[in-house]
Amino acid sequence: MSPVECIFQEFIDAIQTATSEDEFERVATRLAQRLGFQRFAYLRLTGETPMLISSYPKSWTSRYFQLGYQQLDPVVRRARAERALFSWGGEASTLAGNREQRRFFDEATTFGIRSGITVPIRGGFGRMAAFTLATGDRDLHPERLVADGEDLIRLVGLHFHCYVAARLDVLSASTRVASELTQRERQCLAWIARGKTIADIAVLVQIAPRTVGFHLDNARAKLGAASLPQCVAEALRRGLLS
Amino acid sequence: MSPVECIFQEFIDAIQTATSEDEFERVATRLAQRLGFQRFAYLRLTGETPMLISSYPKSWTSRYFQLGYQQLDPVVRRARAERALFSWGGEASTLAGNREQRRFFDEATTFGIRSGITVPIRGGFGRMAAFTLATGDRDLHPERLVADGEDLIRLVGLHFHCYVAARLDVLSASTRVASELTQRERQCLAWIARGKTIADIAVLVQIAPRTVGFHLDNARAKLGAASLPQCVAEALRRGLLS
DNA sequence: TAATCGCCTGTCAAATTTTACAGGTACCTC
DNA sequence: GAGGTACCTGTAAAATTTGACAGGCGATTA
């Protein structure tokens, strides 16, 4: 068995024992470095709240989200559009794209991110994710990987995604705080989550039916939900309701 | 989106709501038939105990393992050796191989398995798996698939493997609560929790609107919910949805 | 004082869900 | 062959929600 397969095997074993974001990060970091990359990043875009597990410098990732770079980032855009694994960076990136995107690449370079390989992942229900191995080298050295290393990287990305989805998402539901809803909005929504209709709630809360509707309209708008069921789901996921 | 991509997308959605061997089987069976194949099989050889999820006739699969055909089966042998997706069967198979293998193919034919496409999957050292789409037709009709259909089938195989590994193996290890909903019920409910209407879901899941309603009716009844919002809330609270 | 926010209320049409029926296939187990 | 399960489909009326308006009250704060 080739060294690369050995590394891959260790990764598969390890990922099955990870139970927290930290641990997933450590496992993937180890894999990336063993394959000759300095960094890795797993980014998932699910509606409003992106999820990132990576070994990128914190100074870079916080800046990234603060400036909404996930909209701009050519790698993310490409991952959205394509299905196959692709590599990026090197000379090509400093020339391609619009001015903003070139500046983005310049900036990333100062944080030690110059080129990499990205696995686009379709998450189902409209979600998408991308698993990236990155390096500060000017160009990728494919000889790092054996002939079918690409296949392995693809598998790594999928495994990472699947295990994060299977393990982490279940836990994170209970660890949220911020209450973005007003008390009335929460109150009405809580009743909706218990199967009451607007007319019921009007009686229970002692306000006009339309007012109940008003609060629910606001709650839906605030949580970016198209329907009450979605609104309830979002509120529960964010810990705004129990 | 092309019909094939549509089918693929539905598969990705569905597989994430599968939580048992049965449900994985159903999801893959549906995919296979929509792509014009009669059967599918996912075989994993991990040391002593092979794992099979398939829609092959039970009479065939039990015979297969009883006689240790996994040692003989040319498709499995090839899947072990190769990494790229390959197709098999048709005239070639009745002529190639030794006498035993030709008899094996004959026997398979009597169970309605004549040709197919197989995705070899490497779990690393020692571990291997194969995802197969099979048909009773003498030869494969590639026109069934669009240009990059092969790529999609590869992804299907990988996804199937990863989700079985992530969900099923983890589940059996950590004794999770039995889901009170069927896979279809969960799938429709998951879309509701994402703001889709019944009409939307009918398109997404490729079934009649009334059938979506039917599944949602059942889900509501099972969870004792008076409305969809309550149903979503209950499912989330019980960890049936994420 | 003006602006903002949470809160309250209204109308009306259009879209969507809910209820209550009735039936079908396929597969597996007993 | 009977019984069970998952799955699929239909009709049609009743109930409920959503969308798009428009307006008022009281408290806090810049």
XYZ file of C-alpha atoms (C1' of nucleotides) in Angstrom:
544
model
C 0.000 0.000 0.000
C 1.261 3.372 -0.971
C 2.054 6.003 1.646
C -0.858 8.050 0.429
C -3.270 5.184 0.935
C -1.868 4.710 4.389
C -2.504 8.350 5.216
C -5.973 8.052 3.825
C -6.699 4.995 5.906
C -5.631 6.750 9.059
C -7.884 9.631 8.189
C -10.894 7.390 7.710
C -10.331 5.772 11.066
C -9.749 9.049 12.821
C -12.742 10.858 11.451
C -15.017 8.216 12.853
C -13.869 9.040 16.355
C -14.178 12.801 16.126
C -17.016 14.287 18.114
C -16.435 18.035 18.172
C -15.528 20.802 15.797
C -12.081 20.988 17.333
C -11.486 17.338 16.812
C -12.626 17.388 13.230
C -10.242 20.261 12.661
C -7.321 18.394 14.128
C -8.000 15.277 12.088
C -8.196 17.164 8.833
C -5.189 19.322 9.623
C -3.133 16.211 10.143
C -4.286 14.780 6.848
C -3.556 17.990 4.969
C -0.036 18.248 6.326
C 0.721 14.641 5.608
C -0.314 15.160 2.026
C 2.022 18.143 1.832
C -0.490 20.939 2.235
C -0.258 23.544 4.939
C -3.929 24.222 5.404
C -7.364 22.803 4.940
C -10.815 24.329 5.013
C -14.296 22.917 5.074
C -16.892 25.532 4.281
C -20.593 24.908 4.237
C -23.117 27.450 3.091
C -26.534 26.663 4.471
C -28.754 29.650 4.084
C -27.822 32.418 6.466
C -25.195 30.929 8.706
C -22.086 29.598 7.024
C -20.146 26.900 8.820
C -16.394 26.781 8.647
C -13.983 24.238 9.992
C -10.454 25.014 8.933
C -6.858 25.443 9.886
C -6.661 28.819 8.186
C -5.357 31.679 10.346
C -8.150 33.079 12.477
C -7.213 36.586 11.390
C -7.981 35.604 7.841
C -11.200 33.705 8.435
C -12.733 36.398 10.612
C -11.864 39.006 8.015
C -13.252 36.720 5.347
C -16.695 36.550 6.897
C -16.731 40.133 8.083
C -16.304 41.349 4.530
C -18.663 38.744 3.121
C -15.904 37.269 0.998
C -17.888 34.058 0.606
C -19.849 35.932 -2.047
C -16.701 37.008 -3.868
C -14.327 34.082 -3.410
C -13.804 32.571 -6.872
C -13.127 29.173 -5.353
C -16.505 29.119 -3.637
C -18.232 30.326 -6.752
C -16.615 27.622 -8.776
C -17.451 25.004 -6.172
C -21.071 26.071 -6.414
C -21.148 25.647 -10.134
C -19.073 22.533 -10.647
C -19.277 19.013 -9.453
C -15.819 17.708 -10.116
C -12.776 18.325 -8.014
C -10.617 21.201 -9.248
C -7.400 22.931 -8.384
C -6.824 26.660 -8.265
C -4.237 29.307 -7.594
C -0.784 29.712 -9.015
C -0.153 32.049 -11.867
C -3.588 31.673 -13.382
C -5.400 33.249 -10.438
C -3.301 36.360 -10.332
C -4.397 37.089 -13.862
C -7.955 35.825 -14.077
C -11.138 37.272 -12.625
C -12.098 40.872 -12.066
C -10.073 43.346 -10.062
C -11.819 42.567 -6.802
C -11.132 38.897 -7.177
C -7.481 39.455 -7.976
C -7.165 41.593 -4.899
C -8.861 38.865 -2.926
C -6.247 36.375 -4.058
C -3.471 38.823 -3.210
C -4.853 39.200 0.253
C -5.191 35.468 0.780
C -1.576 35.076 -0.264
C -0.438 37.292 2.604
C -2.062 34.767 4.922
C -0.186 31.917 3.329
C -2.891 30.693 0.984
C -1.802 30.638 -2.594
C -3.066 27.535 -4.312
C -5.056 24.429 -3.548
C -7.445 21.686 -4.452
C -11.149 21.934 -3.771
C -13.813 19.259 -3.651
C -17.310 20.613 -4.287
C -19.951 18.774 -2.322
C -23.677 18.867 -2.870
C -25.335 18.622 0.467
C -28.908 18.018 -0.562
C -31.850 20.302 0.136
C -30.031 23.028 -1.732
C -27.039 23.048 0.564
C -23.489 23.081 -0.653
C -20.117 22.581 0.876
C -16.513 22.653 -0.218
C -13.514 20.849 1.136
C -10.208 22.469 0.327
C -6.579 21.565 0.761
C -4.380 24.632 0.418
C -0.740 25.552 0.336
C 1.370 28.682 0.273
C 3.413 27.388 -2.606
C 3.098 29.196 -5.838
C 1.911 26.160 -7.705
C 0.620 22.740 -6.775
C 3.023 19.876 -7.049
C 0.910 17.033 -8.354
C 3.749 14.591 -7.814
C 2.837 14.818 -4.159
C -0.038 12.591 -4.962
C -0.066 9.273 -6.639
C -1.877 8.771 -9.870
C -5.329 8.534 -8.393
C -4.756 10.845 -5.471
C -7.564 12.977 -6.781
C -9.990 10.183 -6.084
C -8.748 9.950 -2.558
C -9.102 13.657 -1.962
C -12.605 13.482 -3.251
C -13.362 10.723 -0.811
C -11.756 12.681 1.977
C -14.003 15.632 1.247
C -17.118 13.518 1.138
C -16.224 11.647 4.284
C -15.488 14.831 6.120
C -18.787 16.299 5.032
C -20.808 13.210 5.857
C -19.324 12.770 9.284
C -19.668 16.409 10.173
C -23.270 16.282 9.055
C -23.962 13.038 10.878
C -22.207 13.959 14.111
C -21.871 17.653 14.592
C -25.172 19.021 13.391
C -27.080 17.032 15.955
C -25.082 18.556 18.775
C -24.899 22.160 17.689
C -28.642 22.637 17.905
C -28.482 22.981 21.663
C -25.651 25.479 21.845
C -27.122 28.658 20.461
C -28.126 31.829 22.240
C -29.028 35.141 20.608
C -32.668 35.976 20.680
C -33.394 37.808 17.485
C -37.108 37.724 18.068
C -39.267 39.895 20.249
C -41.126 38.318 23.097
C -44.441 38.506 21.284
C -42.982 36.949 18.201
C -41.562 34.108 20.226
C -44.814 33.674 22.099
C -46.909 33.355 18.980
C -44.368 31.130 17.319
C -44.239 28.873 20.344
C -47.970 28.322 20.056
C -47.661 27.646 16.343
C -45.024 25.054 17.177
C -47.627 23.467 19.428
C -50.174 23.122 16.686
C -52.404 26.106 17.370
C -53.911 28.185 14.588
C -53.821 31.940 14.432
C -57.419 32.100 15.625
C -56.579 29.892 18.605
C -53.617 32.011 19.511
C -55.602 35.221 19.341
C -57.767 33.865 22.136
C -54.859 32.467 24.131
C -52.819 35.646 23.884
C -55.822 37.942 24.009
C -55.038 40.000 20.955
C -56.649 40.317 17.560
C -56.075 37.522 15.080
C -54.466 39.922 12.696
C -51.981 40.926 15.343
C -50.956 37.344 15.778
C -50.467 37.215 12.049
C -48.447 40.394 12.251
C -46.039 38.936 14.782
C -45.698 35.780 12.774
C -45.052 37.781 9.633
C -42.240 39.562 11.442
C -40.828 36.361 12.830
C -40.780 34.828 9.379
C -39.096 37.874 7.929
C -36.464 37.988 10.667
C -35.562 34.350 10.300
C -35.736 34.484 6.535
C -38.397 31.812 6.411
C -40.916 31.389 3.632
C -43.457 29.565 5.740
C -44.365 28.982 9.339
C -42.992 25.459 9.360
C -39.652 26.767 8.161
C -39.827 29.542 10.708
C -40.403 27.067 13.495
C -37.546 24.905 12.249
C -35.176 27.865 12.111
C -36.157 29.061 15.547
C -35.584 25.620 17.009
C -32.261 25.231 15.254
C -31.103 28.565 16.590
C -32.278 27.788 20.058
C -34.850 30.572 20.061
C -37.574 28.133 20.928
C -37.687 24.977 22.885
C -31.634 20.986 -14.886
C -31.539 17.872 -17.027
C -33.731 14.931 -16.062
C -30.717 12.909 -15.016
C -29.403 15.691 -12.821
C -32.856 16.018 -11.369
C -32.850 12.361 -10.481
C -29.388 12.706 -9.030
C -30.388 15.668 -6.927
C -33.384 13.841 -5.547
C -31.107 10.964 -4.677
C -28.746 13.208 -2.742
C -31.642 14.657 -0.800
C -33.146 11.282 -0.121
C -30.004 9.557 1.026
C -29.570 12.108 3.752
C -32.888 11.190 5.232
C -32.191 7.477 5.188
C -31.353 5.983 8.557
C -31.585 2.237 8.135
C -30.405 -0.430 5.764
C -33.932 -0.808 4.412
C -34.228 2.842 3.666
C -30.870 3.029 1.949
C -32.047 0.143 -0.177
C -35.266 1.868 -1.123
C -33.535 5.097 -2.030
C -30.990 3.402 -4.259
C -33.589 1.152 -5.854
C -35.570 4.185 -6.856
C -32.512 5.818 -8.332
C -31.556 2.723 -10.287
C -34.995 2.353 -11.786
C -35.195 5.990 -12.724
C -31.907 5.646 -14.544
C -33.309 2.664 -16.405
C -31.687 -0.142 -14.433
C -33.627 -2.874 -12.725
C -31.309 -3.534 -9.816
C -28.583 -2.054 -7.709
C -26.109 -3.519 -5.275
C -23.726 -2.076 -2.759
C -21.207 -4.597 -1.545
C -18.586 -3.910 1.040
C -15.888 -6.353 1.942
C -14.378 -5.487 5.272
C -12.432 -8.381 6.553
C -14.621 -11.271 7.562
C -18.140 -9.923 7.357
C -19.260 -8.654 3.983
C -22.020 -6.090 3.956
C -24.582 -6.041 1.205
C -27.354 -3.622 0.501
C -29.099 -4.398 -2.741
C -32.303 -4.918 -4.593
C -31.126 -8.217 -6.007
C -33.476 -11.148 -5.410
C -32.938 -12.576 -1.953
C -32.693 -16.035 -3.425
C -29.695 -14.934 -5.429
C -27.853 -13.004 -2.724
C -28.169 -15.743 -0.134
C -26.872 -18.279 -2.603
C -24.085 -15.874 -3.524
C -22.715 -15.698 -0.014
C -23.393 -19.325 0.799
C -21.173 -20.425 -2.056
C -18.597 -17.721 -1.380
C -19.125 -16.236 -4.806
C -17.568 -12.953 -3.676
C -14.217 -14.691 -4.241
C -15.186 -15.750 -7.740
C -17.333 -12.901 -9.018
C -15.363 -11.246 -11.832
C -17.055 -7.932 -11.157
C -15.835 -7.897 -7.569
C -12.364 -8.944 -8.632
C -12.221 -6.183 -11.147
C -13.563 -3.675 -8.637
C -10.774 -4.683 -6.296
C -8.134 -4.086 -8.922
C -9.413 -0.984 -10.640
C -10.304 2.453 -9.530
C -12.284 3.811 -12.424
C -15.909 3.057 -13.047
C -16.428 0.197 -15.504
C -19.268 -1.591 -17.194
C -19.600 -5.326 -17.601
C -21.810 -8.066 -18.986
C -23.240 -8.530 -22.412
C -21.593 -10.836 -24.889
C -18.096 -10.306 -23.582
C -18.828 -11.944 -20.256
C -20.245 -15.112 -21.669
C -16.973 -15.692 -23.451
C -14.329 -14.336 -21.105
C -12.995 -15.817 -17.902
C -12.588 -19.408 -16.889
C -15.314 -22.003 -16.905
C -16.392 -21.318 -13.348
C -16.791 -17.635 -14.032
C -18.802 -18.238 -17.169
C -21.113 -20.479 -15.199
C -21.369 -17.790 -12.569
C -22.539 -15.304 -15.166
C -25.030 -17.810 -16.540
C -26.454 -18.307 -13.115
C -26.713 -14.589 -12.461
C -28.578 -14.200 -15.721
C -31.284 -16.544 -14.527
C -31.871 -14.089 -11.690
C -32.219 -11.190 -14.096
C -28.687 -9.856 -13.850
C -26.949 -9.657 -17.160
C -24.988 -6.443 -17.425
C -24.244 -3.335 -15.435
C -22.018 -0.521 -14.326
C -19.850 -0.761 -11.262
C -18.153 1.941 -9.235
C -15.188 0.630 -7.283
C -14.742 2.366 -3.972
C -11.666 2.288 -1.849
C -11.984 2.661 1.878
C -8.218 2.383 2.068
C -6.121 -0.588 3.005
C -8.038 -3.807 2.848
C -11.369 -2.127 2.783
C -13.187 -2.015 -0.465
C -16.676 -1.516 -1.673
C -18.489 -1.567 -4.973
C -21.640 0.148 -6.059
C -23.362 -1.468 -9.001
C -26.278 -0.643 -11.223
C -27.486 -3.707 -13.089
C -29.997 -4.677 -15.714
C -31.323 -7.833 -17.286
C -30.798 -6.463 -20.761
C -28.198 -8.158 -22.863
C -26.188 -4.984 -23.271
C -26.093 -1.615 -21.636
C -27.723 1.248 -23.432
C -25.449 4.180 -22.772
C -27.891 6.580 -24.348
C -29.790 6.260 -21.113
C -27.301 8.608 -19.617
C -26.238 12.049 -20.661
C -22.655 12.907 -21.406
C -21.471 13.099 -17.826
C -23.752 10.373 -16.549
C -20.728 8.309 -15.653
C -19.510 11.012 -13.395
C -22.875 11.147 -11.700
C -22.907 7.412 -11.136
C -19.470 7.661 -9.583
C -20.754 10.320 -7.252
C -23.799 8.259 -6.459
C -21.553 5.385 -5.468
C -19.363 7.589 -3.312
C -22.297 9.231 -1.640
C -23.950 5.942 -0.971
C -20.788 4.582 0.537
C -20.087 7.619 2.665
C -23.583 7.935 4.018
C -23.820 4.256 4.794
C -20.489 4.521 6.577
C -21.357 7.726 8.393
C -24.940 6.935 9.309
C -25.325 3.227 9.472
C -22.058 2.232 11.060
C -22.278 5.002 13.595
C -25.853 4.137 14.370
C -25.293 0.491 15.034
C -22.446 1.488 17.313
C -24.214 4.093 19.374
C -27.728 2.688 19.691
C -29.771 5.538 18.409
C -33.492 6.003 18.840
C -35.543 4.225 16.284
C -37.047 6.632 13.836
C -40.773 6.625 13.886
C -41.021 8.043 10.413
C -40.411 6.409 7.062
C -37.710 7.759 4.815
C -40.254 9.394 2.523
C -42.022 11.025 5.417
C -38.743 12.433 6.663
C -37.775 13.605 3.210
C -40.993 15.537 2.638
C -40.918 16.950 6.135
C -37.333 18.055 5.683
C -38.404 20.114 2.698
C -41.342 21.583 4.603
C -38.896 22.616 7.314
C -37.031 24.442 4.563
C -39.987 26.478 3.480
C -41.139 24.531 0.448
C -44.787 24.063 -0.382
C -46.368 20.758 -1.267
C -46.366 21.689 -4.930
C -42.658 22.522 -4.748
C -41.857 19.256 -3.064
C -43.772 17.243 -5.632
C -41.374 18.556 -8.238
C -38.303 18.131 -6.064
C -39.149 14.592 -5.065
C -40.698 13.684 -8.385
C -43.993 12.363 -7.106
C -47.585 13.606 -7.308
C -48.542 16.498 -5.045
C -51.158 14.388 -3.349
C -48.525 11.823 -2.471
C -46.479 14.488 -0.754
C -49.578 15.413 1.160
C -50.092 11.776 1.980
C -46.640 11.424 3.496
C -47.098 14.623 5.449
C -50.478 13.443 6.684
C -48.826 10.292 7.958
C -45.990 12.184 9.535
C -48.409 14.449 11.354
C -50.441 11.501 12.559
C -47.383 9.611 13.763
C -46.033 12.544 15.709
C -49.441 13.505 17.005
C -49.217 16.938 15.466
C -52.185 19.059 14.469
C -50.295 21.095 11.906
C -47.159 20.999 9.844
C -45.372 23.536 11.997
C -46.020 21.391 15.040
C -44.938 18.337 13.146
C -41.666 19.982 12.207
C -41.131 21.089 15.786
C -41.772 17.599 17.112
C -39.491 15.983 14.583
C -36.691 18.387 15.440
C -37.164 17.898 19.153
C -37.021 14.152 18.774
C -33.971 14.347 16.574
C -35.721 12.870 13.555
C -34.725 15.834 11.457
C -31.735 18.095 11.384
C -38.212 67.000 19.137
C -37.766 63.514 15.875
C -36.751 58.893 15.153
C -36.991 54.217 16.347
C -39.000 50.156 18.196
C -42.272 46.995 20.006
C -46.825 46.530 19.843
C -51.599 46.634 18.132
C -55.364 46.559 14.393
C -57.806 46.456 9.972
C -59.358 44.625 4.905
C -59.357 41.513 1.048
C -57.991 38.323 -2.409
C -54.977 34.573 -3.444
C -52.423 30.673 -2.197
C -51.920 26.735 0.565
C -53.009 23.230 3.824
C -56.248 20.153 5.997
C -59.902 16.746 6.097
C -62.396 12.893 4.508
C -63.054 10.036 1.310
C -61.375 5.710 -1.987
C -58.422 3.255 -4.362
C -53.944 1.188 -6.452
C -48.886 -1.492 -6.669
C -44.963 -4.110 -4.893
C -42.579 -6.716 -1.723
C -41.906 -9.681 2.299
C -43.302 -12.767 6.085
C -46.264 -16.034 8.249
C -53.067 -17.016 0.403
C -53.552 -13.501 4.057
C -51.719 -9.700 6.405
C -48.412 -6.084 6.896
C -45.646 -2.174 5.276
C -44.052 1.384 2.335
C -45.384 3.628 -1.349
C -48.302 5.912 -4.850
C -52.589 8.588 -6.638
C -57.117 10.799 -7.026
C -61.336 14.305 -5.848
C -63.397 18.234 -3.632
C -64.877 21.215 -0.051
C -63.488 23.559 4.233
C -60.093 25.759 6.901
C -56.013 28.308 7.264
C -52.162 30.920 5.776
C -49.982 34.491 3.162
C -49.291 38.977 0.683
C -50.037 43.648 0.082
C -51.823 47.246 1.487
C -52.556 51.294 5.577
C -52.732 53.205 10.053
C -52.324 54.229 15.412
C -50.232 53.999 20.485
C -46.591 54.448 23.976
C -41.858 54.227 25.553
C -36.951 55.056 24.777
C -33.284 57.541 22.890
C -30.282 60.455 19.857
